[in-house]
Short mmCIF file of C-alpha atoms in Angstrom, two decimals:
data_model
loop_
_atom_site.label_atom_id
_atom_site.label_comp_id
_atom_site.label_asym_id
_atom_site.label_seq_id
_atom_site.Cartn_x
_atom_site.Cartn_y
_atom_site.Cartn_z
CA MET A 1 45.00 -12.05 6.14
CA ARG A 2 43.79 -11.86 9.75
CA ALA A 3 42.77 -8.13 9.29
CA PHE A 4 40.92 -9.09 6.23
CA LEU A 5 38.91 -11.84 7.95
CA ILE A 6 38.16 -9.40 10.89
CA THR A 7 36.93 -6.79 8.48
CA LEU A 8 34.86 -9.24 6.57
CA THR A 9 33.27 -10.53 9.70
CA MET A 10 32.41 -6.93 10.71
CA MET A 11 30.99 -6.15 7.51
CA LEU A 12 28.80 -9.31 7.34
CA GLY A 13 27.74 -8.65 11.03
CA GLY A 14 26.87 -5.19 10.11
CA THR A 15 24.65 -6.38 7.24
CA ALA A 16 22.90 -8.82 9.61
CA MET A 17 22.40 -6.06 12.11
CA ALA A 18 20.89 -3.65 9.47
CA GLN A 19 18.47 -6.39 8.40
CA GLU A 20 17.52 -7.18 12.01
CA THR A 21 15.63 -3.83 11.87
CA GLY A 22 14.13 -4.46 8.51
CA VAL A 23 10.78 -5.16 7.06
CA ILE A 24 9.61 -7.95 4.94
CA GLU A 25 6.80 -6.94 2.67
CA ILE A 26 4.59 -9.78 1.19
CA VAL A 27 2.18 -8.82 -1.72
CA THR A 28 -0.16 -11.30 -3.33
CA MET A 29 -2.44 -10.80 -6.22
CA ASN A 30 -4.26 -12.73 -8.93
CA LEU A 31 -3.38 -12.03 -12.55
CA ALA A 32 -6.16 -10.46 -14.67
CA GLU A 33 -8.37 -12.78 -16.62
CA GLY A 34 -6.57 -14.07 -19.72
CA VAL A 35 -3.13 -12.93 -18.42
CA SER A 36 -0.58 -15.77 -18.11
CA ALA A 37 2.39 -15.86 -15.81
CA GLN A 38 4.72 -15.90 -18.79
CA ALA A 39 3.26 -12.71 -20.12
CA PHE A 40 3.20 -11.02 -16.76
CA GLU A 41 6.82 -12.00 -15.68
CA PRO A 42 8.72 -9.52 -17.87
CA VAL A 43 6.40 -6.72 -16.61
CA ASP A 44 6.92 -7.60 -13.05
CA LYS A 45 10.75 -7.81 -13.74
CA ALA A 46 10.53 -4.25 -15.22
CA ILE A 47 9.01 -2.91 -12.10
CA GLU A 48 11.70 -4.63 -10.14
CA ASP A 49 14.66 -3.38 -12.33
CA GLU A 50 13.22 0.08 -13.32
CA TYR A 51 11.62 1.14 -10.04
CA VAL A 52 11.53 -0.84 -6.82
CA SER A 53 15.22 -1.76 -6.69
CA LYS A 54 16.18 1.81 -7.00
CA GLN A 55 14.13 2.95 -4.09
CA PRO A 56 15.91 4.22 -0.90
CA GLY A 57 15.97 1.32 1.73
CA PHE A 58 15.50 -1.48 -0.85
CA ILE A 59 17.33 -4.74 -0.01
CA SER A 60 15.97 -7.53 -2.25
CA ARG A 61 12.81 -8.64 -4.05
CA GLN A 62 11.58 -12.10 -5.19
CA ALA A 63 8.49 -13.02 -7.18
CA ALA A 64 6.71 -16.32 -7.43
CA PHE A 65 3.61 -17.81 -9.05
CA ALA A 66 1.24 -20.52 -8.13
CA ASP A 67 -2.48 -21.30 -8.87
CA ASP A 68 -3.20 -18.06 -10.74
CA LYS A 69 -1.79 -16.17 -7.82
CA TRP A 70 1.50 -13.92 -8.05
CA ALA A 71 3.42 -13.22 -4.90
CA VAL A 72 6.18 -10.80 -4.09
CA VAL A 73 8.38 -10.70 -1.17
CA VAL A 74 10.43 -7.51 -0.76
CA ASN A 75 12.93 -6.90 1.96
CA TRP A 76 13.37 -3.26 3.10
CA GLU A 77 15.57 -1.50 5.66
CA SER A 78 12.37 0.00 7.30
CA ALA A 79 8.70 0.29 7.23
CA GLU A 80 9.13 4.01 6.16
CA ALA A 81 11.14 2.96 3.09
CA ALA A 82 8.58 0.30 2.13
CA GLN A 83 5.72 3.00 2.47
CA ALA A 84 7.59 5.68 0.56
CA SER A 85 7.99 3.16 -2.39
CA MET A 86 4.37 2.23 -2.31
CA ASP A 87 3.25 5.93 -2.04
CA SER A 88 5.23 6.85 -5.25
CA PHE A 89 4.50 3.54 -7.17
CA VAL A 90 1.85 4.97 -9.30
CA SER A 91 4.31 7.36 -10.94
CA ALA A 92 6.57 4.54 -12.02
CA PRO A 93 6.82 4.16 -15.78
CA ALA A 94 5.86 0.52 -15.86
CA ALA A 95 3.20 0.81 -13.16
CA GLU A 96 0.29 1.27 -15.58
CA LYS A 97 1.10 -1.85 -17.44
CA PHE A 98 1.75 -3.75 -14.25
CA MET A 99 -1.71 -2.71 -12.74
CA SER A 100 -3.45 -3.52 -16.06
CA MET A 101 -2.36 -7.07 -15.85
CA ILE A 102 -3.56 -7.86 -12.36
CA ASP A 103 -6.87 -8.08 -10.64
CA ALA A 104 -6.43 -5.18 -8.28
CA THR A 105 -9.40 -6.24 -6.24
CA THR A 106 -7.35 -9.26 -5.08
CA MET A 107 -4.21 -7.45 -4.16
CA SER A 108 -3.16 -7.84 -0.64
CA MET A 109 -0.11 -6.30 1.08
CA LYS A 110 1.29 -7.10 4.59
CA ARG A 111 4.47 -5.90 6.23
CA TYR A 112 6.39 -7.81 9.05
CA GLN A 113 9.08 -6.57 11.23
CA LEU A 114 12.05 -8.90 11.21
CA ALA A 115 12.30 -11.02 14.25
CA ARG A 116 15.88 -12.12 13.74
#
């Protein structure tokens, strides 16, 4: 049992260490005129399931909606992994539908290096 707890502690510690060098990417955008959050949510989920979550360096992703604005927070292992995903995004099968449902002129993306 003691060996199991030591192994578990080391594994969790390793995960925390990997995330300390990670990047948080925050993307905000307005939905296109006439597009509801309820209509957009399955398209956003498809992007997550079919594309983003399969990219090298992906850790996690959350999406939220308020005041006609959609926000996505993605945790990446590195800035390079985040950029590689963004660079190949247009080739994702669901990207065209995703982009047609947002106001691309309002899209904003910022990456932050994890502080702890």
